[in-house]
Every structure is written in structure tokens, then in C-alpha cells.
PDB file of C-alpha atoms in Angstrom:
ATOM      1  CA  UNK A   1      49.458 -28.396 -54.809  1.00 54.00           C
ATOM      2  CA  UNK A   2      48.673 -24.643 -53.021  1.00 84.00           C
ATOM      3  CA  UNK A   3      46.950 -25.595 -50.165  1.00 93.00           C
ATOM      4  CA  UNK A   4      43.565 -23.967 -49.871  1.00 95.00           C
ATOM      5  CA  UNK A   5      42.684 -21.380 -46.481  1.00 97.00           C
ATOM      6  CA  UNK A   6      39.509 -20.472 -46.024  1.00 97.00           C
ATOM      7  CA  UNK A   7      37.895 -18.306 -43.087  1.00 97.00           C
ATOM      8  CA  UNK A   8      34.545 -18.894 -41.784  1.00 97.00           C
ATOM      9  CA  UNK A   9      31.436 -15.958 -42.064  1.00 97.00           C
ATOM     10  CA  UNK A  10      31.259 -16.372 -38.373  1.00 97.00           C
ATOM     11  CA  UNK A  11      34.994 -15.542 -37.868  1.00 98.00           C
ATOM     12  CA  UNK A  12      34.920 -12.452 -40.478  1.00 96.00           C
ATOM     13  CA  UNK A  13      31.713 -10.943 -38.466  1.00 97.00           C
ATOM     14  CA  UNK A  14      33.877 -11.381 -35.144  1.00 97.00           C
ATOM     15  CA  UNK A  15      36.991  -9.508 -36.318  1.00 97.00           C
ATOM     16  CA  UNK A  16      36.468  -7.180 -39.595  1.00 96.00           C
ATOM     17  CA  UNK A  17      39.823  -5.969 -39.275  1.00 96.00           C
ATOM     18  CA  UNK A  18      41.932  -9.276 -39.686  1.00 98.00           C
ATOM     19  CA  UNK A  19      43.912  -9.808 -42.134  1.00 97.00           C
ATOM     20  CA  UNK A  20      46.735 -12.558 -43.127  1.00 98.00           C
ATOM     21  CA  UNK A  21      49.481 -13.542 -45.561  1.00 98.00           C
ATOM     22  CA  UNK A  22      50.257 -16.784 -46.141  1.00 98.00           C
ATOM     23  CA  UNK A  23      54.149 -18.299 -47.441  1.00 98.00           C
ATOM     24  CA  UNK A  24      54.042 -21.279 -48.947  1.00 97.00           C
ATOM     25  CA  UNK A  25      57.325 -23.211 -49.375  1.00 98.00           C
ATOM     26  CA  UNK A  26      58.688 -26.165 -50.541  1.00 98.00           C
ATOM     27  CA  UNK A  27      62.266 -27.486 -51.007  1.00 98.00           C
ATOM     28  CA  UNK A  28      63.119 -26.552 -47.252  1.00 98.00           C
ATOM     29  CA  UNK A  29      65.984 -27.401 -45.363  1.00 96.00           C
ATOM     30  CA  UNK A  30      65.395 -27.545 -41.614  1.00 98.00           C
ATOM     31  CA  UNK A  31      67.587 -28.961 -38.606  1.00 97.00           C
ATOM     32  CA  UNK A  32      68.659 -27.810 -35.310  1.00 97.00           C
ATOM     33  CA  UNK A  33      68.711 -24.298 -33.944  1.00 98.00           C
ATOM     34  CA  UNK A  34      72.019 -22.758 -35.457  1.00 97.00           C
ATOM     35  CA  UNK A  35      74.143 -20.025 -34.770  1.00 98.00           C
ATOM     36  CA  UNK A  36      72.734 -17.732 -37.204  1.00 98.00           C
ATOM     37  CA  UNK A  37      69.333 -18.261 -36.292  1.00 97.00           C
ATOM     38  CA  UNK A  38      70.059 -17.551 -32.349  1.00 97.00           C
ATOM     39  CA  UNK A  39      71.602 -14.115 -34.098  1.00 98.00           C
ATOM     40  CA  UNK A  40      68.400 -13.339 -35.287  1.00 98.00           C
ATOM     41  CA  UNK A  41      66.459 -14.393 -32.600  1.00 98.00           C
ATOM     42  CA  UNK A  42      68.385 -11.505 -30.077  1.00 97.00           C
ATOM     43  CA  UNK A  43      68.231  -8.986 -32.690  1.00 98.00           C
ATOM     44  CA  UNK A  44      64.874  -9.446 -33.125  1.00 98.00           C
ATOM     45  CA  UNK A  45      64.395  -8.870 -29.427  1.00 98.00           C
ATOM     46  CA  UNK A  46      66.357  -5.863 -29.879  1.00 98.00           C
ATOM     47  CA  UNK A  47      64.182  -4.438 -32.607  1.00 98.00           C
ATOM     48  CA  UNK A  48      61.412  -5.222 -29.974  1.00 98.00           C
ATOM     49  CA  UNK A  49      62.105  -3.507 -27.397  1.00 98.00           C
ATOM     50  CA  UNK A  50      63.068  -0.371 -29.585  1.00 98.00           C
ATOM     51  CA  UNK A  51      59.594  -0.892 -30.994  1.00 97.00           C
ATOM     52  CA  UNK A  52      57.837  -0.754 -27.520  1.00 98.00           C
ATOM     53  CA  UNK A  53      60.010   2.121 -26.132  1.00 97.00           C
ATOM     54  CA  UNK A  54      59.098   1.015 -22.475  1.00 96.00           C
ATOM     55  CA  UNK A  55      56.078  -0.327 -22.710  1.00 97.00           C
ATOM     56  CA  UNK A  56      54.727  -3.405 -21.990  1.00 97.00           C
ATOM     57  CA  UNK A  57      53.634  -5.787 -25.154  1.00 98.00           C
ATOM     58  CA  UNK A  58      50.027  -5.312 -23.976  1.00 97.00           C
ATOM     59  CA  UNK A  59      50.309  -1.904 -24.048  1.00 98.00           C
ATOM     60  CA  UNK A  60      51.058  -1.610 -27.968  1.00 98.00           C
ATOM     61  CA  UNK A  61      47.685  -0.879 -30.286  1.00 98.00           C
ATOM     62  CA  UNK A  62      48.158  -4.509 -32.029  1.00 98.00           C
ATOM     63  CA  UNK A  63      48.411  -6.649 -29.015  1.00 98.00           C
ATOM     64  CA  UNK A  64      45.177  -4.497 -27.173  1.00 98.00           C
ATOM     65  CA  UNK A  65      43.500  -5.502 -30.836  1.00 98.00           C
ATOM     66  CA  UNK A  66      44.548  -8.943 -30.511  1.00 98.00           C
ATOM     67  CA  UNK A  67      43.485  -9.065 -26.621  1.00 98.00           C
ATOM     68  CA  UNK A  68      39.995  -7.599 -27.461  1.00 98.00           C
ATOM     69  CA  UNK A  69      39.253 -10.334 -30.190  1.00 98.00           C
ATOM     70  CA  UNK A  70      40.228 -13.067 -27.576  1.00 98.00           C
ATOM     71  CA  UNK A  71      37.676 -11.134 -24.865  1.00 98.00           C
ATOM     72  CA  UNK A  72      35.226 -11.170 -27.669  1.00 98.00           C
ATOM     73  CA  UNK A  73      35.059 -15.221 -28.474  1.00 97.00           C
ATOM     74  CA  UNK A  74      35.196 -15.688 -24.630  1.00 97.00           C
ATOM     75  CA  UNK A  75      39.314 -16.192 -23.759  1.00 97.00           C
ATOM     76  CA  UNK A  76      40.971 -14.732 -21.053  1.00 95.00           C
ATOM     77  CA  UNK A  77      43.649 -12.567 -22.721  1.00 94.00           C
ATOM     78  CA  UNK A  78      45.974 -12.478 -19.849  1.00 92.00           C
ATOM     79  CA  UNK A  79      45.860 -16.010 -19.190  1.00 94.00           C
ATOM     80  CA  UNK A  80      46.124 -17.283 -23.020  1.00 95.00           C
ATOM     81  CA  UNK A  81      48.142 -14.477 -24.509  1.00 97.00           C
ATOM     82  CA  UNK A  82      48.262 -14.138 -28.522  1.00 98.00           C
ATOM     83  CA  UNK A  83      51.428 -15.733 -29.693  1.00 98.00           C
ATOM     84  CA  UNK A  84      53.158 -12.677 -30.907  1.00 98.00           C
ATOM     85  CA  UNK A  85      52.533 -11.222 -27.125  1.00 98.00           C
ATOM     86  CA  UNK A  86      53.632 -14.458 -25.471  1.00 98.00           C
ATOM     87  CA  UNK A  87      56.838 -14.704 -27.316  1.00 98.00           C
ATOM     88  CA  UNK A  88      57.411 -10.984 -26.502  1.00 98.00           C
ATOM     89  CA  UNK A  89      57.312 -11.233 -22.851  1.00 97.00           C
ATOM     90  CA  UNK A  90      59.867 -14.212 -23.465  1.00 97.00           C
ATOM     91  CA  UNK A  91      62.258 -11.586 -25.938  1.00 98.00           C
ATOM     92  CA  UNK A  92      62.094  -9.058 -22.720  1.00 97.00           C
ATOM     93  CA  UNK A  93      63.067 -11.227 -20.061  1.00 96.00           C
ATOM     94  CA  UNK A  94      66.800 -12.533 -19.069  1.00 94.00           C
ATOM     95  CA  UNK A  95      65.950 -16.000 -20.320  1.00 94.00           C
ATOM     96  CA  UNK A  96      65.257 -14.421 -24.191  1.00 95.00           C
ATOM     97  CA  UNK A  97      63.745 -16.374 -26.863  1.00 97.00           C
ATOM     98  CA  UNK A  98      63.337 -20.402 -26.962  1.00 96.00           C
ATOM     99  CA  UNK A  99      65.382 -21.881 -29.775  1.00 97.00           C
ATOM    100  CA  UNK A 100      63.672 -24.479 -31.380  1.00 97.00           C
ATOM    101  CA  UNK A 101      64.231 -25.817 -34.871  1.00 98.00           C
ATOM    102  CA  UNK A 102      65.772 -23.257 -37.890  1.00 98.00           C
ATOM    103  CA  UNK A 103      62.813 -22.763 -39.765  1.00 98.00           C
ATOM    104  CA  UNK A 104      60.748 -21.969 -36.009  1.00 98.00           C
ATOM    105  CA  UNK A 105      63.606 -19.623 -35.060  1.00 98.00           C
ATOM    106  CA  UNK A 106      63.403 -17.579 -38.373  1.00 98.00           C
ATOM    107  CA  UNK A 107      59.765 -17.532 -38.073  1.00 98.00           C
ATOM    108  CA  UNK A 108      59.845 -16.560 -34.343  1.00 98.00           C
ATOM    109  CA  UNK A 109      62.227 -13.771 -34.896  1.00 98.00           C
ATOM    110  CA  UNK A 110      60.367 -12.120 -37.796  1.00 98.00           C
ATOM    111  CA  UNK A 111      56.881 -12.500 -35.045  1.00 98.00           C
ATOM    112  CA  UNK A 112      58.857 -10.703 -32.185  1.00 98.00           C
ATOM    113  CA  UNK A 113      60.381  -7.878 -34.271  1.00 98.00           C
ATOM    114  CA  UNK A 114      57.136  -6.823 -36.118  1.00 98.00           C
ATOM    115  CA  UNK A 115      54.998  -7.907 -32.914  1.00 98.00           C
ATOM    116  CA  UNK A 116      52.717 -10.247 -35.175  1.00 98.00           C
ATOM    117  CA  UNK A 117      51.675 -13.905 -34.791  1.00 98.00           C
ATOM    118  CA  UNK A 118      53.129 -15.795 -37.352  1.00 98.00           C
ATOM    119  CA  UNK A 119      52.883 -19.937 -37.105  1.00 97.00           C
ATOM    120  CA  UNK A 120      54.302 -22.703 -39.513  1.00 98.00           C
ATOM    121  CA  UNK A 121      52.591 -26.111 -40.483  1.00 98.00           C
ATOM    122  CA  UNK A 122      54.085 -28.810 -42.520  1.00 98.00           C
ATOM    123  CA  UNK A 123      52.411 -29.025 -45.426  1.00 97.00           C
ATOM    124  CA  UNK A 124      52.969 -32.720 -46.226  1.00 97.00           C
ATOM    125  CA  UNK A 125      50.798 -33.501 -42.207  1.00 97.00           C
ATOM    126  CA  UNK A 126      48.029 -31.148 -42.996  1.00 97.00           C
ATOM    127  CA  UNK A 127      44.833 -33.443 -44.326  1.00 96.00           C
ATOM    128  CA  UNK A 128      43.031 -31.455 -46.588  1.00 96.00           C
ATOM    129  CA  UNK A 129      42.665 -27.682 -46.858  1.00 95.00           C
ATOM    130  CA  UNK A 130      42.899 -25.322 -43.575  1.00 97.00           C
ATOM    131  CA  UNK A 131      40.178 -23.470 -42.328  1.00 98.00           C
ATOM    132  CA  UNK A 132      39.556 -20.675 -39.333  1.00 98.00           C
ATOM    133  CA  UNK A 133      36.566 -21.006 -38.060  1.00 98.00           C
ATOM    134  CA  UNK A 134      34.655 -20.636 -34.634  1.00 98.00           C
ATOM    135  CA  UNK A 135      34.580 -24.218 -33.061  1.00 98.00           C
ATOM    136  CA  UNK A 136      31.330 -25.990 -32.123  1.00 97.00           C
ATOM    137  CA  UNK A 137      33.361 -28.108 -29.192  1.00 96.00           C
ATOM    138  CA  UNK A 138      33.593 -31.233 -30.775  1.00 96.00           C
ATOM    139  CA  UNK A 139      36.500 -30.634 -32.884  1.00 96.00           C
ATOM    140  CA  UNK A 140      39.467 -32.808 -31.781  1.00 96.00           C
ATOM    141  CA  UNK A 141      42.656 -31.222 -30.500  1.00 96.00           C
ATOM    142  CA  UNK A 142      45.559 -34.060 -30.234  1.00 94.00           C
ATOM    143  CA  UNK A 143      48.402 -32.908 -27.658  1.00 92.00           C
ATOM    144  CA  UNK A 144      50.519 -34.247 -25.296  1.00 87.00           C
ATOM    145  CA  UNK A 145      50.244 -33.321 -21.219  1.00 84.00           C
ATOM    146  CA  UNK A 146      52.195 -35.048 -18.843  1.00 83.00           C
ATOM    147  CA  UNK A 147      53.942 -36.921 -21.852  1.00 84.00           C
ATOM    148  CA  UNK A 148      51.180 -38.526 -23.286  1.00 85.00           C
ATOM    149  CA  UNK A 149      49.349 -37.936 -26.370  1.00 88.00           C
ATOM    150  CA  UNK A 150      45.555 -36.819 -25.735  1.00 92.00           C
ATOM    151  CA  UNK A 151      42.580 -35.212 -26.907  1.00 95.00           C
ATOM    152  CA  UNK A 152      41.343 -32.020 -25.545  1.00 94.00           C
ATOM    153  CA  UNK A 153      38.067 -30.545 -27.231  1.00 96.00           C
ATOM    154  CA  UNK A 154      38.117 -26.314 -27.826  1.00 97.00           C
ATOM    155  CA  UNK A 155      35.122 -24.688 -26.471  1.00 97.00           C
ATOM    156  CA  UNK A 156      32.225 -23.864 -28.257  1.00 97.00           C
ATOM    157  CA  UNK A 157      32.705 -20.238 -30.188  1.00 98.00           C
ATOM    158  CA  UNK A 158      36.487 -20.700 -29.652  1.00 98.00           C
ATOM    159  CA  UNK A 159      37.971 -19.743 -32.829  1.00 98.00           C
ATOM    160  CA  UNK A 160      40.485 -22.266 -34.147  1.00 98.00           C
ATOM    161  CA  UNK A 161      42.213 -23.130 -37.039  1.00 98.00           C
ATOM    162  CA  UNK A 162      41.489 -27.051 -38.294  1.00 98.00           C
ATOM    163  CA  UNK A 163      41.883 -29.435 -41.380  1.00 97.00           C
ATOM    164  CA  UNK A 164      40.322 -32.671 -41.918  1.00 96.00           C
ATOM    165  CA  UNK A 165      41.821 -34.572 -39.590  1.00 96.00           C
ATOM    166  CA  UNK A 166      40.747 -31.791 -36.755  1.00 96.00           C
ATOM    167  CA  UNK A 167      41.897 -28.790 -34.724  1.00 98.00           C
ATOM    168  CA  UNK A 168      46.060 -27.613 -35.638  1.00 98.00           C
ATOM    169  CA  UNK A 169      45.890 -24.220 -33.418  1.00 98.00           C
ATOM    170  CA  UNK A 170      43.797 -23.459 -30.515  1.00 98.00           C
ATOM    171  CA  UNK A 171      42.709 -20.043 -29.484  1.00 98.00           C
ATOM    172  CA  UNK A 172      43.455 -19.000 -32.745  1.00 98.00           C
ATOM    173  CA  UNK A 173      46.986 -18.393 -32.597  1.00 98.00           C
ATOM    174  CA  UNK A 174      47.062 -19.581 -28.601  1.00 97.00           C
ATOM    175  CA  UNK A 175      48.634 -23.293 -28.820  1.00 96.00           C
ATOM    176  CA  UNK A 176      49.939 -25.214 -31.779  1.00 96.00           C
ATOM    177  CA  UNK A 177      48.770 -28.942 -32.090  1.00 95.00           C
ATOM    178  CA  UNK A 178      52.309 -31.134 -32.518  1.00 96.00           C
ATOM    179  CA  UNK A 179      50.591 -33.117 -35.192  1.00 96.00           C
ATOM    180  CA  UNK A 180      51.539 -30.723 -37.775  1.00 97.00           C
ATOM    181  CA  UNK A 181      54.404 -28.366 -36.625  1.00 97.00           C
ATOM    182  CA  UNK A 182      57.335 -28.025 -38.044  1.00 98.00           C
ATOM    183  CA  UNK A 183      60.171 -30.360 -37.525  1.00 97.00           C
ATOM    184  CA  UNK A 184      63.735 -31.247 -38.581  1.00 97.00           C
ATOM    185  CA  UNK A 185      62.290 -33.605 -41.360  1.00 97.00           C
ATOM    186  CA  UNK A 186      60.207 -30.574 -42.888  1.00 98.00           C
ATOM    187  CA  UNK A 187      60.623 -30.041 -46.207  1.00 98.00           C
ATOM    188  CA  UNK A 188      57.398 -27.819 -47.228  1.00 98.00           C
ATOM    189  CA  UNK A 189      55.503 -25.495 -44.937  1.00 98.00           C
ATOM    190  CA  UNK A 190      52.968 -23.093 -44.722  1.00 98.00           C
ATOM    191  CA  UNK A 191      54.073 -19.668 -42.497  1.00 98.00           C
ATOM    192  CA  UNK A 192      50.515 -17.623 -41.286  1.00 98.00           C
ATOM    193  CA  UNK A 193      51.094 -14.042 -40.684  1.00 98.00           C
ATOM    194  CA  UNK A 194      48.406 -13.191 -38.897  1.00 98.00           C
ATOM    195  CA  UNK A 195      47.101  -8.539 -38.199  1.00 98.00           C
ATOM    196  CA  UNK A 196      44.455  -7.051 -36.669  1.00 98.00           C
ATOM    197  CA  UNK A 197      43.699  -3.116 -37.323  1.00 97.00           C
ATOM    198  CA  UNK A 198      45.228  -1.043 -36.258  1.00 97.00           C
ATOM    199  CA  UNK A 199      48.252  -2.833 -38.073  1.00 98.00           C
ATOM    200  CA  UNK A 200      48.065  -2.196 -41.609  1.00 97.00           C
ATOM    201  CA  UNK A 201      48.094  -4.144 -44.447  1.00 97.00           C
ATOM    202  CA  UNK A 202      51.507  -2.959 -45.655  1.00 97.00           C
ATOM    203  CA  UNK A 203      53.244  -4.104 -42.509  1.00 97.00           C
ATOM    204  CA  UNK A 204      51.934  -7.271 -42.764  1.00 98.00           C
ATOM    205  CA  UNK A 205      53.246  -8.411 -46.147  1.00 98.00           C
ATOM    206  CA  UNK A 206      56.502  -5.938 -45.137  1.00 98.00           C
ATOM    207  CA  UNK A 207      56.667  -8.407 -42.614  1.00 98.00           C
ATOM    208  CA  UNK A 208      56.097 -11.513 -44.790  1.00 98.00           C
ATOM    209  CA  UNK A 209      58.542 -10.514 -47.463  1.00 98.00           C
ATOM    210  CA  UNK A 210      61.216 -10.822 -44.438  1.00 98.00           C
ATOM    211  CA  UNK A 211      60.421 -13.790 -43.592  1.00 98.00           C
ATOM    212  CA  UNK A 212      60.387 -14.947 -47.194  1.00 98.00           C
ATOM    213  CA  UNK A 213      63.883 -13.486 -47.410  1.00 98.00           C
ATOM    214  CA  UNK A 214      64.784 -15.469 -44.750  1.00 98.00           C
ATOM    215  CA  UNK A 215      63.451 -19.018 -46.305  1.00 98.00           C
ATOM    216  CA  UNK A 216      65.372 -18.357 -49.695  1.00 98.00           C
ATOM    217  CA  UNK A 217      68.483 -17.297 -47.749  1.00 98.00           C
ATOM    218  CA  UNK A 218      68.663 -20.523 -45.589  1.00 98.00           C
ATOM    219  CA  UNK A 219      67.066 -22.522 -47.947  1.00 98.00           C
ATOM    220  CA  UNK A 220      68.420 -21.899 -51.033  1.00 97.00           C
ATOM    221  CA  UNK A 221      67.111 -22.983 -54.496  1.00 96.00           C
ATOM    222  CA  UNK A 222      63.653 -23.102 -52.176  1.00 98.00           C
ATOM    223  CA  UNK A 223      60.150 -22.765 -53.979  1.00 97.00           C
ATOM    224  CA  UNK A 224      58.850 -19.640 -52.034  1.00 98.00           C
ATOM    225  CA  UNK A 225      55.127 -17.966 -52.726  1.00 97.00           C
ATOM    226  CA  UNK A 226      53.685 -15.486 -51.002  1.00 97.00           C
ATOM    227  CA  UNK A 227      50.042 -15.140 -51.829  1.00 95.00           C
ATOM    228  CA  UNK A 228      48.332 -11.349 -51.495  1.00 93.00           C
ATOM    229  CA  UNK A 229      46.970 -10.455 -48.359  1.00 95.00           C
ATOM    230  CA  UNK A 230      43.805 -11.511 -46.899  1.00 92.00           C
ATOM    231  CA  UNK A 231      41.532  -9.630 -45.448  1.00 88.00           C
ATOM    232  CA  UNK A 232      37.969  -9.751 -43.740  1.00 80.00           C
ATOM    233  CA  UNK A 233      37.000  -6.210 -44.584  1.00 71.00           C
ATOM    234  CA  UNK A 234      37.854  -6.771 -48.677  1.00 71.00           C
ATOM    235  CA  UNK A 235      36.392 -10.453 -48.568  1.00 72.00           C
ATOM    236  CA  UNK A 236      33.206  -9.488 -46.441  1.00 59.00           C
TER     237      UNK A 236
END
């Protein structure tokens, strides 16, 4: 069943120029971190810093979007960095990128070379349909600190993403709950790509047609949908 996203009137007022396309998969095939997936992973740090020509990932137009929406819904920017800009600063250093599962590593390396937050959920632990909205402070966020599973609450006007069951991503694209990410048992999955203007809407699905070339290639005979772009401006 296509899993339904919704985005709250509150959240649209907050950032008219957001947009997102959404991949929704099923017949996956996930496991460790292979070979081929660390390949992409450094060449997508190479296309990086080719993109940025010098500069820091703060300095491009998308991440100073990205940074302004956080200042505007009351996060420190610097301190809770977009996903797309954390991972960045990780593609620049020494160290590189993490290497986590396949299907995180192909999404990872399509966020770093197009300098876009993209996320995965499995679509078999999300409760109901997935909504971004701006949090009243209740929601629950399940997480583990120090090794142990617990609850943290977002703060009021934080905008999150949630189902049913409560918060999956603080911040917005900030911190991913582990009750629905993706893991080596995933077999069907949701992949966010998430813009802010000035990013157009053209990258974005150029962007998400990569990544859904990547999903068929490594996970062949796959069921792969992209659904046309969302955006705040065209649904306002």
C-alpha cells in the first residue's frame, strides 16, 4: 500500500520554498556495507568537493537555505546541522564518509554529491501514514543514549517528521529515530529527498532518479516508484 505523506499548514507557511520527492520501494535487498557501495561513497565526496570549489558546505546557497529554516523554528544551525551539511563536513575530512548498511550508503552518497538531505524509513516499522509537521512537545522521540533506549520530547515549534506511533526524525532532517531506519532485514523503504529554494525542482528529482537507479541496480527485479515532486509553493 503507498504510504501516505502529508505536510502540515504550519510547516508550508514556515518554508514556501520546500519541496520533496519521495521513492518508494519494495523487494529490497540490503546487508552490510560492500565494496561497491564504499566506491560510491568516495566518489560522491569527490563530486562534492568539485561542487563546492573551496568552500565550506555552509557557504553553498542550499545549505544557507537550509540553515535559515532551522534559525526560523528556533535550532541552532551550527550546532544541529541539516543532514546533507553534516554528512558533508564528514565527505571533506580524512576520516570520509561512515559506511553503514547498502541501502544507507547508496542513499548517503546520492545526499553528499547533490548536497541534499535524503533519509530512508522502513516501510514495514512505520505505523500509519507520515507527516511533517511543527511539534507541540509532547510528541515521543524513542532513542538510545548511553546504550539505553529512551524518550526524549522535541520542543515546541520544532518541526519533525512523525507517524502514529510518534516522532521518526527530529529537527526535521537533524536525527533519525532507530525505530524505523533502515536495516539489514529491510525489504521496503521509503527514501525523502528533501530542497529548499534556491535548489530547483529539477535537481531534486535529477537527484532522485539517481538514487532510483541505484535501488534497481543493487536490487534487481525491485518495485521502484518515484512519486512527482512536492512542493509548498504549488500545494499552498
Amino acid at each position: 500500500m503507498t504510504l501516505t505523506l502529508t505536510v502540515s499548514d504550519d510547516v508550508r507557511a514556515l518554508a514556501p520554498g520546500f519541496t520533496h520527492v519521495a521513492i518508494e520501494a519494495h523487494g529490497l535487498v540490503n546487508g552490510p556495507s560492500t565494496d561497491a557501495g564504499a566506491q560510491l561513497l568516495d566518489d560522491a565526496a569527490r563530486r562534492l568537493a568539485a561542487r563546492l570549489d573551496g568552500r565550506a558546505p555552509h557557504e553553498d546557497p542550499h545549505m544557507a537555505a537550509w540553515r535559515a529554516v532551522y534559525t526560523a523554528f528556533g535550532a541552532k544551525p551550527s550546532r544541529t546541522r541539516n543532514s546533507a551539511e553534516a554528512l558533508a563536513k564528514r565527505a571533506l575530512t580524512d576520516a570520509g564518509l561512515p559506511r553503514i548498511n547498502l541501502l544507507v550508503d547508496l542513499y548517503n552518497a546520492v545526499s553528499v554529491a547533490h548536497l541534499i538531505p535524503v533519509g530512508g524509513e522502513d516501510l514495514d516499522l512505520i505505523q500509519g501514514g507520515m507527516r511533517l509537521v511543527r511539534a507541540t512537545g509532547a510528541e515521543d522521540f524513542v532513542t538510545v543514549a548511553g546504550g539505553e533506549e529512551t524518550v526524549e520530547h522535541p520542543d515546541a515549534g520544532e518541526v519533525v517528521w512523525c507517524d502514529d506511533a510518534g516522532v521518526t526524525c527530529r529537527r526535521w532532517n537533524w536525527r533519525q529515530g532507530p525505530r524505523t531506519r533502515l536495516t539489514e532485514r529491510t525489504t521496503s523503504g521509503v527514501f525523502l529527498l528533501e530542497a529548499m529554494a534556491p535548489m530547483r525542482v529539477e535537481d531534486v528529482t535529477a537527484a532522485a532518479a539517481e538514487l532510483a537507479e541505484l535501488l534497481e541496480k543493487f536490487s534487481p527485479g525491485a518495485d521502484i516508484e518515484i512519486r512527482a515532486p512536492w512542493s509548498a509553493e504549488r500545494a499552498a
